[in-house]
mmCIF file of C-alpha atoms in Angstrom:
data_model
loop_
_atom_site.group_PDB
_atom_site.id
_atom_site.type_symbol
_atom_site.label_atom_id
_atom_site.label_comp_id
_atom_site.label_asym_id
_atom_site.label_seq_id
_atom_site.Cartn_x
_atom_site.Cartn_y
_atom_site.Cartn_z
ATOM 1 C CA UNK A 1 17.104 -9.658 -11.319
ATOM 2 C CA UNK A 2 15.226 -8.015 -8.480
ATOM 3 C CA UNK A 3 17.107 -5.923 -5.971
ATOM 4 C CA UNK A 4 16.716 -2.466 -4.471
ATOM 5 C CA UNK A 5 16.227 0.040 -7.284
ATOM 6 C CA UNK A 6 16.311 3.815 -7.447
ATOM 7 C CA UNK A 7 13.388 6.052 -8.391
ATOM 8 C CA UNK A 8 14.798 9.200 -9.969
ATOM 9 C CA UNK A 9 13.392 12.695 -9.737
ATOM 10 C CA UNK A 10 11.575 13.296 -13.028
ATOM 11 C CA UNK A 11 8.776 15.188 -14.710
ATOM 12 C CA UNK A 12 6.289 12.648 -16.029
ATOM 13 C CA UNK A 13 3.394 13.282 -18.378
ATOM 14 C CA UNK A 14 0.648 10.736 -17.756
ATOM 15 C CA UNK A 15 -0.150 9.539 -21.263
ATOM 16 C CA UNK A 16 0.406 5.775 -21.063
ATOM 17 C CA UNK A 17 3.565 6.023 -23.140
ATOM 18 C CA UNK A 18 7.072 5.171 -22.023
ATOM 19 C CA UNK A 19 8.950 8.106 -23.620
ATOM 20 C CA UNK A 20 9.307 9.983 -20.283
ATOM 21 C CA UNK A 21 11.059 6.934 -18.848
ATOM 22 C CA UNK A 22 13.804 6.396 -21.458
ATOM 23 C CA UNK A 23 16.667 7.001 -19.010
ATOM 24 C CA UNK A 24 14.949 5.628 -15.921
ATOM 25 C CA UNK A 25 15.979 2.021 -16.429
ATOM 26 C CA UNK A 26 15.889 0.706 -12.848
ATOM 27 C CA UNK A 27 12.968 -1.710 -12.852
ATOM 28 C CA UNK A 28 11.443 -4.510 -10.846
ATOM 29 C CA UNK A 29 10.394 -7.631 -12.768
ATOM 30 C CA UNK A 30 7.725 -10.261 -12.163
ATOM 31 C CA UNK A 31 6.735 -13.122 -14.432
ATOM 32 C CA UNK A 32 8.910 -16.195 -13.970
ATOM 33 C CA UNK A 33 5.948 -18.544 -13.336
ATOM 34 C CA UNK A 34 3.453 -17.115 -15.808
ATOM 35 C CA UNK A 35 3.325 -16.715 -19.607
ATOM 36 C CA UNK A 36 2.852 -12.981 -18.922
ATOM 37 C CA UNK A 37 5.565 -10.716 -17.535
ATOM 38 C CA UNK A 38 5.570 -7.236 -16.041
ATOM 39 C CA UNK A 39 8.116 -4.609 -15.138
ATOM 40 C CA UNK A 40 7.593 -1.763 -12.718
ATOM 41 C CA UNK A 41 9.514 1.527 -12.704
ATOM 42 C CA UNK A 42 9.065 4.450 -10.330
ATOM 43 C CA UNK A 43 9.968 8.140 -10.380
ATOM 44 C CA UNK A 44 9.090 11.098 -8.156
ATOM 45 C CA UNK A 45 8.943 14.839 -7.810
ATOM 46 C CA UNK A 46 8.133 17.048 -4.824
ATOM 47 C CA UNK A 47 4.393 16.288 -5.006
ATOM 48 C CA UNK A 48 4.017 12.815 -6.499
ATOM 49 C CA UNK A 49 5.317 9.297 -6.883
ATOM 50 C CA UNK A 50 4.978 8.061 -10.462
ATOM 51 C CA UNK A 51 4.583 4.446 -11.427
ATOM 52 C CA UNK A 52 5.020 2.822 -14.841
ATOM 53 C CA UNK A 53 3.769 -0.737 -15.191
ATOM 54 C CA UNK A 54 4.513 -2.528 -18.465
ATOM 55 C CA UNK A 55 2.809 -5.876 -18.980
ATOM 56 C CA UNK A 56 4.017 -8.158 -21.784
ATOM 57 C CA UNK A 57 1.222 -10.593 -22.595
ATOM 58 C CA UNK A 58 0.472 -12.294 -25.921
ATOM 59 C CA UNK A 59 -3.069 -13.303 -24.910
ATOM 60 C CA UNK A 60 -4.779 -10.403 -23.118
ATOM 61 C CA UNK A 61 -7.899 -11.259 -21.177
ATOM 62 C CA UNK A 62 -10.239 -8.904 -19.355
ATOM 63 C CA UNK A 63 -9.502 -10.844 -16.139
ATOM 64 C CA UNK A 64 -5.719 -10.179 -16.313
ATOM 65 C CA UNK A 65 -4.574 -7.923 -13.462
ATOM 66 C CA UNK A 66 -1.533 -6.544 -11.698
ATOM 67 C CA UNK A 67 -1.719 -5.722 -7.994
ATOM 68 C CA UNK A 68 0.873 -3.198 -6.820
ATOM 69 C CA UNK A 69 1.287 -2.339 -3.153
ATOM 70 C CA UNK A 70 3.546 0.542 -2.110
ATOM 71 C CA UNK A 71 4.330 1.021 1.554
ATOM 72 C CA UNK A 72 6.344 3.417 3.593
ATOM 73 C CA UNK A 73 9.177 1.419 5.159
ATOM 74 C CA UNK A 74 9.157 3.536 8.327
ATOM 75 C CA UNK A 75 5.414 3.421 8.984
ATOM 76 C CA UNK A 76 2.119 1.649 8.399
ATOM 77 C CA UNK A 77 0.986 3.787 5.460
ATOM 78 C CA UNK A 78 0.439 1.878 2.232
ATOM 79 C CA UNK A 79 -1.512 1.982 -1.014
ATOM 80 C CA UNK A 80 -2.726 -1.156 -2.774
ATOM 81 C CA UNK A 81 -3.757 -0.772 -6.414
ATOM 82 C CA UNK A 82 -5.358 -3.355 -8.676
ATOM 83 C CA UNK A 83 -4.652 -2.519 -12.326
ATOM 84 C CA UNK A 84 -6.563 -4.011 -15.253
ATOM 85 C CA UNK A 85 -7.062 -3.241 -18.942
ATOM 86 C CA UNK A 86 -9.577 -0.592 -17.891
ATOM 87 C CA UNK A 87 -7.131 1.262 -15.625
ATOM 88 C CA UNK A 88 -7.248 1.253 -11.834
ATOM 89 C CA UNK A 89 -9.857 -1.314 -10.857
ATOM 90 C CA UNK A 90 -9.575 -0.667 -7.136
ATOM 91 C CA UNK A 91 -7.445 1.250 -4.649
ATOM 92 C CA UNK A 92 -7.068 0.737 -0.916
ATOM 93 C CA UNK A 93 -5.282 2.968 1.558
ATOM 94 C CA UNK A 94 -3.866 2.040 4.960
ATOM 95 C CA UNK A 95 -3.215 5.041 7.220
ATOM 96 C CA UNK A 96 -0.578 5.545 9.927
ATOM 97 C CA UNK A 97 -2.866 3.857 12.496
ATOM 98 C CA UNK A 98 -3.238 0.754 10.305
ATOM 99 C CA UNK A 99 -6.853 1.576 9.375
ATOM 100 C CA UNK A 100 -7.807 0.475 5.849
ATOM 101 C CA UNK A 101 -10.194 2.337 3.596
ATOM 102 C CA UNK A 102 -11.136 2.339 -0.078
ATOM 103 C CA UNK A 103 -9.826 5.158 -2.239
ATOM 104 C CA UNK A 104 -11.860 6.455 -5.147
ATOM 105 C CA UNK A 105 -9.816 5.051 -8.051
ATOM 106 C CA UNK A 106 -11.197 7.790 -10.314
ATOM 107 C CA UNK A 107 -9.307 10.404 -8.267
ATOM 108 C CA UNK A 108 -5.918 8.793 -8.991
ATOM 109 C CA UNK A 109 -4.524 10.107 -12.289
ATOM 110 C CA UNK A 110 -3.831 7.102 -14.521
ATOM 111 C CA UNK A 111 -3.278 6.599 -18.240
ATOM 112 C CA UNK A 112 -3.714 3.088 -19.608
ATOM 113 C CA UNK A 113 -2.895 1.821 -23.096
ATOM 114 C CA UNK A 114 -3.883 -1.636 -24.301
ATOM 115 C CA UNK A 115 -1.782 -3.020 -27.128
ATOM 116 C CA UNK A 116 -3.969 -5.824 -28.444
ATOM 117 C CA UNK A 117 -7.508 -7.098 -28.241
ATOM 118 C CA UNK A 118 -9.053 -8.413 -25.044
ATOM 119 C CA UNK A 119 -10.578 -11.905 -24.938
ATOM 120 C CA UNK A 120 -9.437 -12.790 -28.478
ATOM 121 C CA UNK A 121 -6.957 -15.653 -28.469
ATOM 122 C CA UNK A 122 -6.883 -15.840 -32.274
ATOM 123 C CA UNK A 123 -4.447 -12.926 -32.496
ATOM 124 C CA UNK A 124 -1.151 -12.070 -30.805
ATOM 125 C CA UNK A 125 -1.319 -9.181 -28.353
ATOM 126 C CA UNK A 126 1.560 -7.126 -27.000
ATOM 127 C CA UNK A 127 0.417 -6.024 -23.545
ATOM 128 C CA UNK A 128 -0.767 -3.167 -21.363
ATOM 129 C CA UNK A 129 0.951 -0.018 -20.080
ATOM 130 C CA UNK A 130 -0.227 1.841 -16.954
ATOM 131 C CA UNK A 131 1.256 5.183 -15.985
ATOM 132 C CA UNK A 132 -0.038 6.793 -12.810
ATOM 133 C CA UNK A 133 0.638 9.375 -10.142
ATOM 134 C CA UNK A 134 0.180 9.068 -6.370
ATOM 135 C CA UNK A 135 0.413 12.013 -3.959
ATOM 136 C CA UNK A 136 3.493 11.670 -1.747
ATOM 137 C CA UNK A 137 1.469 12.942 1.215
ATOM 138 C CA UNK A 138 -0.682 9.774 1.225
ATOM 139 C CA UNK A 139 2.356 7.702 2.159
ATOM 140 C CA UNK A 140 3.983 10.482 4.194
ATOM 141 C CA UNK A 141 7.175 9.998 2.176
ATOM 142 C CA UNK A 142 10.097 12.276 2.913
ATOM 143 C CA UNK A 143 13.036 13.073 0.658
ATOM 144 C CA UNK A 144 15.294 10.159 -0.203
ATOM 145 C CA UNK A 145 13.273 7.593 1.710
ATOM 146 C CA UNK A 146 12.731 3.974 0.710
ATOM 147 C CA UNK A 147 9.447 2.407 -0.294
ATOM 148 C CA UNK A 148 8.619 -1.263 0.126
ATOM 149 C CA UNK A 149 6.992 -2.694 -3.004
ATOM 150 C CA UNK A 150 4.967 -5.852 -3.558
ATOM 151 C CA UNK A 151 3.633 -6.900 -6.967
ATOM 152 C CA UNK A 152 1.293 -9.751 -7.846
ATOM 153 C CA UNK A 153 0.715 -10.574 -11.506
ATOM 154 C CA UNK A 154 -2.531 -12.383 -12.348
ATOM 155 C CA UNK A 155 -2.675 -14.036 -15.753
ATOM 156 C CA UNK A 156 -5.665 -15.890 -17.167
ATOM 157 C CA UNK A 157 -5.176 -17.188 -20.702
ATOM 158 C CA UNK A 158 -8.217 -18.520 -22.541
ATOM 159 C CA UNK A 159 -9.168 -21.964 -21.282
ATOM 160 C CA UNK A 160 -6.551 -21.952 -18.521
ATOM 161 C CA UNK A 161 -6.693 -21.459 -14.774
ATOM 162 C CA UNK A 162 -5.485 -18.215 -13.258
ATOM 163 C CA UNK A 163 -1.736 -18.074 -12.621
ATOM 164 C CA UNK A 164 -0.322 -15.782 -9.961
ATOM 165 C CA UNK A 165 3.267 -14.614 -9.904
ATOM 166 C CA UNK A 166 5.149 -12.457 -7.390
ATOM 167 C CA UNK A 167 8.744 -11.549 -6.625
ATOM 168 C CA UNK A 168 10.731 -14.564 -5.434
ATOM 169 C CA UNK A 169 11.100 -14.663 -1.654
ATOM 170 C CA UNK A 170 8.360 -12.131 -0.915
ATOM 171 C CA UNK A 171 5.251 -12.576 1.167
ATOM 172 C CA UNK A 172 2.322 -10.204 0.718
ATOM 173 C CA UNK A 173 1.557 -10.147 4.431
ATOM 174 C CA UNK A 174 5.180 -9.472 5.499
ATOM 175 C CA UNK A 175 6.366 -6.020 4.388
ATOM 176 C CA UNK A 176 9.930 -6.807 5.505
ATOM 177 C CA UNK A 177 10.212 -9.262 2.567
ATOM 178 C CA UNK A 178 9.088 -6.753 -0.083
ATOM 179 C CA UNK A 179 11.536 -5.210 -2.519
ATOM 180 C CA UNK A 180 12.871 -1.711 -1.884
ATOM 181 C CA UNK A 181 12.734 1.380 -4.060
ATOM 182 C CA UNK A 182 14.869 4.310 -2.933
ATOM 183 C CA UNK A 183 13.693 7.794 -3.860
ATOM 184 C CA UNK A 184 16.808 9.649 -4.999
ATOM 185 C CA UNK A 185 17.297 13.279 -5.853
ATOM 186 C CA UNK A 186 19.171 12.444 -9.036
ATOM 187 C CA UNK A 187 17.320 14.073 -11.892
ATOM 188 C CA UNK A 188 16.704 12.183 -15.100
ATOM 189 C CA UNK A 189 18.852 13.504 -17.941
ATOM 190 C CA UNK A 190 17.224 15.910 -20.373
#
């Protein structure tokens, strides 16, 4: 399932809905070891990189999270985001010298929609959608460059231990094993 995907040039409205993404079908998938699953799609314009995370989860818990790390393949710059039902829980930036620092998550535009009720196992939930925008300048991304992407899905169903799921064959500490997303200048169809 997972292979290098393309992120198209697109105009995205951050509203936590998927309608801007209807023809941007290249996605990365995680969730083979967990009852929850998530897909990740990316798009871009001249200023931003857009990310759409769709979590399918029938038992949403407040402790469920998705960690997404985007890195520039040709440098040390990277952004690590922890997404929860409340939006961006934390954000960390690594600069071109390898120095890590916290980013103010409130400064990253993000729309989150929860489809279900948290911490209520008596009903059947649908999941969570995150739609966010990152400035290209943070990662120093040039036109038609590739990003390395790592995703870790954390699922905690009521009464169960936390399950963690990542892309097969990837290692969080080895960027060369992460999946690739190529920024392409192909515009999404109108």
